[in-house]
């Protein structure tokens, strides 16, 4: 069972050891300047979150964090070519801008083991695994945070604005990303 001091340690490391990059699509995107009107029912801001914790089994030697993040970035870049709306920006709460502005990817290295988070979760502290606070998520369609733990496990949190996708679309795009990442990790050729 994780103690409050373990969570305080996690919170300290999450705030200090992070890096943010922008991931762009591998495909040619429409020119800047075009936009699409957001449907009326989508104008209400709702943040949809899909979080996944990946545990490491006994005897498993995970690849280095740097190798895993490169596989995730490369495969996500391929997925953006198929789901290009999630790399757009929202303007005036009414329009979705064309072009590939990319998706923010925040990489965090936590100073604890994943079991500390899984076995004794503190709900307010789990928000530290999210890429953004709700009030910081205004013009972005999507954000990603990958948190690596000392044990080799990692948490992958994806936040998508309801203005560009519903829950089924999120599940489809994240599932496609998982398949593409698995193929990349196995050295297979990925296809659309």
Coordinates of C-alpha atoms in Angstrom, one line a residue:
X1 CA 0.0 0.0 0.0
X2 CA 1.4 3.4 -1.0
X3 CA 1.8 6.0 1.7
X4 CA 1.0 9.7 1.4
X5 CA 4.8 10.3 1.4
X6 CA 5.1 8.1 -1.7
X7 CA 2.5 10.3 -3.4
X8 CA 4.2 13.5 -2.3
X9 CA 7.4 12.1 -3.8
X10 CA 5.6 11.2 -7.0
X11 CA 4.1 14.7 -7.2
X12 CA 7.5 16.3 -6.7
X13 CA 9.1 14.2 -9.5
X14 CA 6.2 14.8 -11.9
X15 CA 6.6 18.5 -11.5
X16 CA 10.3 18.6 -12.0
X17 CA 11.2 15.9 -14.6
X18 CA 9.0 16.7 -17.6
X19 CA 9.7 17.5 -21.3
X20 CA 7.1 18.7 -23.9
X21 CA 7.4 18.2 -27.6
X22 CA 4.9 18.6 -30.5
X23 CA 4.2 15.5 -32.7
X24 CA 3.2 16.2 -36.3
X25 CA 1.6 14.1 -39.0
X26 CA 3.7 12.1 -41.5
X27 CA 1.3 13.1 -44.3
X28 CA 0.9 16.4 -46.2
X29 CA -1.9 18.4 -44.5
X30 CA -4.2 21.1 -46.0
X31 CA -2.8 24.6 -46.2
X32 CA -3.2 27.0 -43.3
X33 CA -6.2 29.3 -43.5
X34 CA -9.0 26.8 -44.1
X35 CA -11.4 26.0 -41.4
X36 CA -14.5 23.9 -40.6
X37 CA -17.4 25.0 -38.5
X38 CA -17.9 22.9 -35.3
X39 CA -21.4 21.3 -35.0
X40 CA -23.7 23.1 -32.6
X41 CA -23.9 20.1 -30.2
X42 CA -20.1 20.0 -30.1
X43 CA -19.6 23.6 -29.1
X44 CA -20.1 22.8 -25.4
X45 CA -16.6 22.1 -24.1
X46 CA -16.3 18.6 -22.7
X47 CA -12.9 17.0 -22.2
X48 CA -12.8 13.2 -22.9
X49 CA -10.0 11.3 -21.2
X50 CA -8.7 7.9 -22.0
X51 CA -6.0 6.7 -19.6
X52 CA -4.1 3.5 -19.6
X53 CA -1.7 2.0 -17.1
X54 CA 0.8 -0.5 -18.5
X55 CA 2.2 -2.9 -15.9
X56 CA 5.4 -4.8 -16.3
X57 CA 5.3 -8.6 -15.7
X58 CA 7.9 -10.5 -13.8
X59 CA 10.9 -11.4 -15.8
X60 CA 10.1 -8.9 -18.5
X61 CA 12.9 -6.6 -19.6
X62 CA 11.3 -3.5 -21.1
X63 CA 13.0 -1.5 -23.7
X64 CA 14.6 1.7 -22.5
X65 CA 12.2 4.6 -22.1
X66 CA 13.9 6.5 -24.9
X67 CA 13.3 3.6 -27.3
X68 CA 9.6 3.3 -26.2
X69 CA 9.0 7.0 -26.6
X70 CA 10.5 7.0 -30.1
X71 CA 8.2 4.1 -31.1
X72 CA 5.2 5.9 -29.6
X73 CA 6.1 9.2 -31.4
X74 CA 6.7 7.6 -34.8
X75 CA 3.5 5.5 -34.7
X76 CA 1.4 8.5 -33.5
X77 CA 2.7 10.6 -36.3
X78 CA 1.5 7.9 -38.7
X79 CA -1.9 7.8 -36.9
X80 CA -2.2 11.6 -37.3
X81 CA -2.2 11.1 -41.0
X82 CA -5.4 9.2 -40.7
X83 CA -7.1 11.3 -38.0
X84 CA -5.8 14.8 -38.9
X85 CA -8.6 16.7 -37.1
X86 CA -7.0 15.8 -33.7
X87 CA -3.9 17.9 -34.7
X88 CA -5.9 21.0 -35.5
X89 CA -6.7 24.0 -33.3
X90 CA -10.1 25.3 -32.2
X91 CA -10.8 29.0 -32.9
X92 CA -13.4 31.2 -31.3
X93 CA -15.1 28.1 -29.9
X94 CA -16.7 27.7 -33.3
X95 CA -14.1 26.6 -35.9
X96 CA -11.6 23.9 -36.3
X97 CA -8.5 25.2 -38.2
X98 CA -6.9 23.1 -40.9
X99 CA -3.2 22.3 -41.0
X100 CA -1.0 20.2 -38.9
X101 CA -0.1 22.3 -35.8
X102 CA 0.7 19.0 -34.1
X103 CA -0.3 17.4 -30.8
X104 CA 1.5 18.3 -27.5
X105 CA 3.3 15.3 -26.1
X106 CA 4.4 15.6 -22.5
X107 CA 7.0 13.1 -21.3
X108 CA 7.3 12.6 -17.5
X109 CA 9.6 10.4 -15.5
X110 CA 8.1 9.6 -12.1
X111 CA 10.4 8.9 -9.2
X112 CA 8.4 5.9 -8.0
X113 CA 7.0 2.5 -9.1
X114 CA 3.7 2.1 -10.9
X115 CA 2.4 -0.1 -8.1
X116 CA 2.4 2.9 -5.8
X117 CA -0.2 4.5 -8.1
X118 CA -2.2 1.3 -8.9
X119 CA -2.5 -0.2 -5.4
X120 CA -3.4 2.9 -3.4
X121 CA -4.7 5.6 -5.8
X122 CA -5.5 9.1 -4.5
X123 CA -7.9 10.6 -7.0
X124 CA -6.7 14.2 -6.9
X125 CA -3.1 13.0 -7.4
X126 CA -4.1 11.0 -10.4
X127 CA -4.7 14.3 -12.2
X128 CA -0.9 14.7 -12.3
X129 CA -0.9 11.9 -15.0
X130 CA -3.1 14.1 -17.3
X131 CA -1.4 16.3 -20.0
X132 CA -3.4 19.4 -19.1
X133 CA -5.7 21.0 -16.5
X134 CA -9.2 21.6 -17.8
X135 CA -8.7 25.3 -18.0
X136 CA -5.5 24.9 -20.1
X137 CA -7.2 22.9 -22.8
X138 CA -9.0 25.7 -24.7
X139 CA -7.7 25.7 -28.3
X140 CA -6.1 22.3 -28.4
X141 CA -8.0 19.3 -29.9
X142 CA -5.8 16.7 -28.2
X143 CA -2.9 16.3 -25.7
X144 CA -0.8 13.3 -24.6
X145 CA 1.2 12.6 -21.5
X146 CA 3.4 9.5 -21.1
X147 CA 4.6 8.9 -17.6
X148 CA 7.5 6.5 -17.1
X149 CA 7.9 4.8 -13.7
X150 CA 11.1 3.4 -12.2
X151 CA 9.8 -0.2 -12.5
X152 CA 9.7 0.1 -16.3
X153 CA 5.9 0.4 -16.5
X154 CA 4.3 3.5 -17.9
X155 CA 1.0 5.4 -18.0
X156 CA -0.4 6.8 -21.2
X157 CA -3.0 9.5 -20.9
X158 CA -4.8 11.0 -23.9
X159 CA -7.1 14.0 -23.6
X160 CA -9.3 14.9 -26.6
X161 CA -11.8 17.8 -26.8
X162 CA -15.4 16.7 -27.6
X163 CA -15.4 19.5 -30.1
X164 CA -13.5 17.2 -32.5
X165 CA -14.3 13.7 -31.4
X166 CA -16.7 11.5 -29.6
X167 CA -15.9 8.6 -27.3
X168 CA -16.0 6.1 -30.1
X169 CA -13.7 8.1 -32.3
X170 CA -11.2 8.4 -29.4
X171 CA -11.3 4.6 -28.8
X172 CA -10.7 4.1 -32.5
X173 CA -7.8 6.4 -32.8
X174 CA -6.1 5.2 -29.6
X175 CA -6.7 1.6 -30.7
X176 CA -5.2 2.4 -34.1
X177 CA -2.2 4.0 -32.3
X178 CA -1.7 0.9 -30.1
X179 CA -1.8 -1.4 -33.2
X180 CA 0.6 0.9 -35.1
X181 CA 3.0 1.1 -32.1
X182 CA 3.0 -2.7 -31.6
X183 CA 3.9 -3.2 -35.3
X184 CA 6.6 -0.6 -34.9
X185 CA 8.0 -2.3 -31.8
X186 CA 8.1 -5.6 -33.6
X187 CA 9.8 -4.0 -36.6
X188 CA 6.9 -4.6 -39.0
X189 CA 5.9 -2.3 -41.8
X190 CA 2.8 -0.3 -40.8
X191 CA 0.1 0.4 -43.3
X192 CA -2.9 2.7 -43.4

